[in-house]
CSV table of C-alpha atoms in Angstrom, one decimal:
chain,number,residue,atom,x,y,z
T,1,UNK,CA,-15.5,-47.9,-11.2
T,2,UNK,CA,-14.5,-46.1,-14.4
T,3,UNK,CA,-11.4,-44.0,-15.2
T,4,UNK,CA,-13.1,-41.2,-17.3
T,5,UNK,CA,-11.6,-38.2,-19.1
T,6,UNK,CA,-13.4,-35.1,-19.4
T,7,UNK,CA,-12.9,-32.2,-22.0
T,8,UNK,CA,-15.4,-29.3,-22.2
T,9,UNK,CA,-14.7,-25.8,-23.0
T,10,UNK,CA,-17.7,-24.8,-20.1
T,11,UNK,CA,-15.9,-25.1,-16.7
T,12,UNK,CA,-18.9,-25.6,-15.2
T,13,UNK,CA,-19.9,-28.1,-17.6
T,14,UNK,CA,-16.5,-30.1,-16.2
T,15,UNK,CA,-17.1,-29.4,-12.5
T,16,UNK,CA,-20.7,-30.6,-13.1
T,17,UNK,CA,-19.9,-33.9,-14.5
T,18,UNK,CA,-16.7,-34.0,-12.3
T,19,UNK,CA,-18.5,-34.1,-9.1
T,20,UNK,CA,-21.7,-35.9,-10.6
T,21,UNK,CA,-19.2,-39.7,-11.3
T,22,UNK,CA,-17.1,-38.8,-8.9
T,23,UNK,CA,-19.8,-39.0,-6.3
T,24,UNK,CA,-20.5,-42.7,-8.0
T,25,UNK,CA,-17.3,-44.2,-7.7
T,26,UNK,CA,-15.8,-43.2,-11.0
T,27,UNK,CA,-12.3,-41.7,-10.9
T,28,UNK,CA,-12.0,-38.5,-13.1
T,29,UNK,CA,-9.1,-36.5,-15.3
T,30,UNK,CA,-10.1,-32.8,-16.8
T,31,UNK,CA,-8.8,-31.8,-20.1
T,32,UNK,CA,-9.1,-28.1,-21.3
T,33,UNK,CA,-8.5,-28.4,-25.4
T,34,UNK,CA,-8.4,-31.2,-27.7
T,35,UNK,CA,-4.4,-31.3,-27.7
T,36,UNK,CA,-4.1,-32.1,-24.0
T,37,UNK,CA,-7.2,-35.0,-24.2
T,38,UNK,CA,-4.6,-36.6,-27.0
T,39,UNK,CA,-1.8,-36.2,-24.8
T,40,UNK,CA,-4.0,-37.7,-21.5
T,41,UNK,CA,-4.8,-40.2,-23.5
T,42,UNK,CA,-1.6,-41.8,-24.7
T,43,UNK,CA,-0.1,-41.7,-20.9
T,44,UNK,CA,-3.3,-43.2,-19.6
T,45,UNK,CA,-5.6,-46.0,-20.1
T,46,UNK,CA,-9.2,-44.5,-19.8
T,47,UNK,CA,-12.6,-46.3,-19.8
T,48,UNK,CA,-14.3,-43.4,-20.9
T,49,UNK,CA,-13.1,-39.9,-22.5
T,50,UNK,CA,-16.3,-37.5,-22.9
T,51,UNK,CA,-15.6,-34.7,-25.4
T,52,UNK,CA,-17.4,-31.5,-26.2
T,53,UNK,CA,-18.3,-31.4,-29.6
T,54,UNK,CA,-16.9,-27.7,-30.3
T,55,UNK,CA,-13.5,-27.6,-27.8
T,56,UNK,CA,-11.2,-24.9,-28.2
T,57,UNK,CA,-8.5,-25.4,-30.8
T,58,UNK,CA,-8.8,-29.0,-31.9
T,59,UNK,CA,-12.7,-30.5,-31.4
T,60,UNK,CA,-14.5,-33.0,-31.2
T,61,UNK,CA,-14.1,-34.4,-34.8
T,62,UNK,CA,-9.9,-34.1,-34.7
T,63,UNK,CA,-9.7,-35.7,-31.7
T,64,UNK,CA,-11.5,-38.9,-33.2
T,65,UNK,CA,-9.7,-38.8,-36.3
T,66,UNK,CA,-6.2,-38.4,-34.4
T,67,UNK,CA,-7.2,-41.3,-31.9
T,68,UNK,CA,-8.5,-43.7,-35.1
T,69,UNK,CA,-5.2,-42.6,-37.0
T,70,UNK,CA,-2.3,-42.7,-34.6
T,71,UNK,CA,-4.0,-44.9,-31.6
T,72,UNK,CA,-4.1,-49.2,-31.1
T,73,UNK,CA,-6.3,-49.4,-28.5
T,74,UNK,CA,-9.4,-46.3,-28.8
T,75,UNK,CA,-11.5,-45.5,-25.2
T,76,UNK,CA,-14.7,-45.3,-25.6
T,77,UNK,CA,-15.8,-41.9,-26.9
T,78,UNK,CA,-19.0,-39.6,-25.9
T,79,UNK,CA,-19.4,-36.7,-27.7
T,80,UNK,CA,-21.7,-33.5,-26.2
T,81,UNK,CA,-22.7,-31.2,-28.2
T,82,UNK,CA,-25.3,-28.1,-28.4
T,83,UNK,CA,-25.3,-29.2,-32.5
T,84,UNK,CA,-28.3,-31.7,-33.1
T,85,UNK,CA,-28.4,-32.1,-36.2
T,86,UNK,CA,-28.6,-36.0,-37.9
T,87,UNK,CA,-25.0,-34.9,-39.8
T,88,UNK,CA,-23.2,-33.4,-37.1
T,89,UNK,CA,-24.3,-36.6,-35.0
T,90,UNK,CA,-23.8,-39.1,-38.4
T,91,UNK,CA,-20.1,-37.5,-38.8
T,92,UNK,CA,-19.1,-38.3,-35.0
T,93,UNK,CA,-20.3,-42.0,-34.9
T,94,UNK,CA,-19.1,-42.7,-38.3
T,95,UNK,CA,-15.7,-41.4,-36.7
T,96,UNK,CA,-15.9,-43.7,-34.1
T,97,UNK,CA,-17.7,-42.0,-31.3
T,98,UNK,CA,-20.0,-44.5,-29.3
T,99,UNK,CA,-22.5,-41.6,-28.5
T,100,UNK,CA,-23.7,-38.1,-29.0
T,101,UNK,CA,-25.8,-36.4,-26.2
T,102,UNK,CA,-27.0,-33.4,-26.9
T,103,UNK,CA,-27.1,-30.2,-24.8
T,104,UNK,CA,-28.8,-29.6,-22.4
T,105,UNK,CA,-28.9,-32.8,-21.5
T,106,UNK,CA,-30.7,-34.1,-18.1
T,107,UNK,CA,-28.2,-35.5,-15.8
T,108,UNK,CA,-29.5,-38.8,-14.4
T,109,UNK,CA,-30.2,-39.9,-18.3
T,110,UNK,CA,-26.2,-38.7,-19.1
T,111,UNK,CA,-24.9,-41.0,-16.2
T,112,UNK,CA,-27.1,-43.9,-17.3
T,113,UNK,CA,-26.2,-43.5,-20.8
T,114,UNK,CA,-22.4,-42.9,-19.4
T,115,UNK,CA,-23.0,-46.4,-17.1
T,116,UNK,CA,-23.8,-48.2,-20.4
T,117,UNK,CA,-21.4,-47.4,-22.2
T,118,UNK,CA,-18.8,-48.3,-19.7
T,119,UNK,CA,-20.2,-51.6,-18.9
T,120,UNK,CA,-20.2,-52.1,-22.9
């Protein structure tokens, strides 16, 4: 069982991926903008924080640079994005990010990919 953070600027997109790991086990957070992942992040220890690329206010790319800046211990970052493009996706992992999935995405391949990583 994982402790995952979520932050997407689609509220369906959360209550999708909400229900979808809680149903496996995983224990979940929601975060609305980029400010309030940071702030989630330094009260809690998560396994997991999954981030859209292009959140409200601070995104994807501040939030990694913040977290590589100011933080000791970094969760394991998955960036979703509708941006596929090999620079968008170079810029994230070269920040840190330990994957990109692109949107739309097909569910059962997102929780594998999500399973990996937290079993990393």
């Amino acid at each position: 069982m994982g402790n995952i953070l979520v932050a997407d600027k689609d509220e369906t997109m959360m209550q999708l991926l909400d229900v979808s790991l809680q149903r496996i086990n995983h224990s979940v957070k929601m975060a609305n903008n980029g400010e309030e992942v940071l702030e989630l992040i330094r009260g809690e220890k998560f396994d997991l924080v999954i981030v859209d690329y292009s959140m409200t206010g601070m995104g994807a790319m501040e939030i990694l640079q913040n977290l590589t800046e100011n933080e000791d211990e970094i969760p394991q970052i998955m960036i979703l994005s509708a941006k596929s493009t090999p620079d968008s996706i170079r810029e994230c992992v070269m920040a840190g990010a330990k994957d990109y999935v692109v949107k739309p995405f097909n569910l059962p391949v997102l929780i594998e990919r999500i399973e990996v990583l937290l079993h990393e």
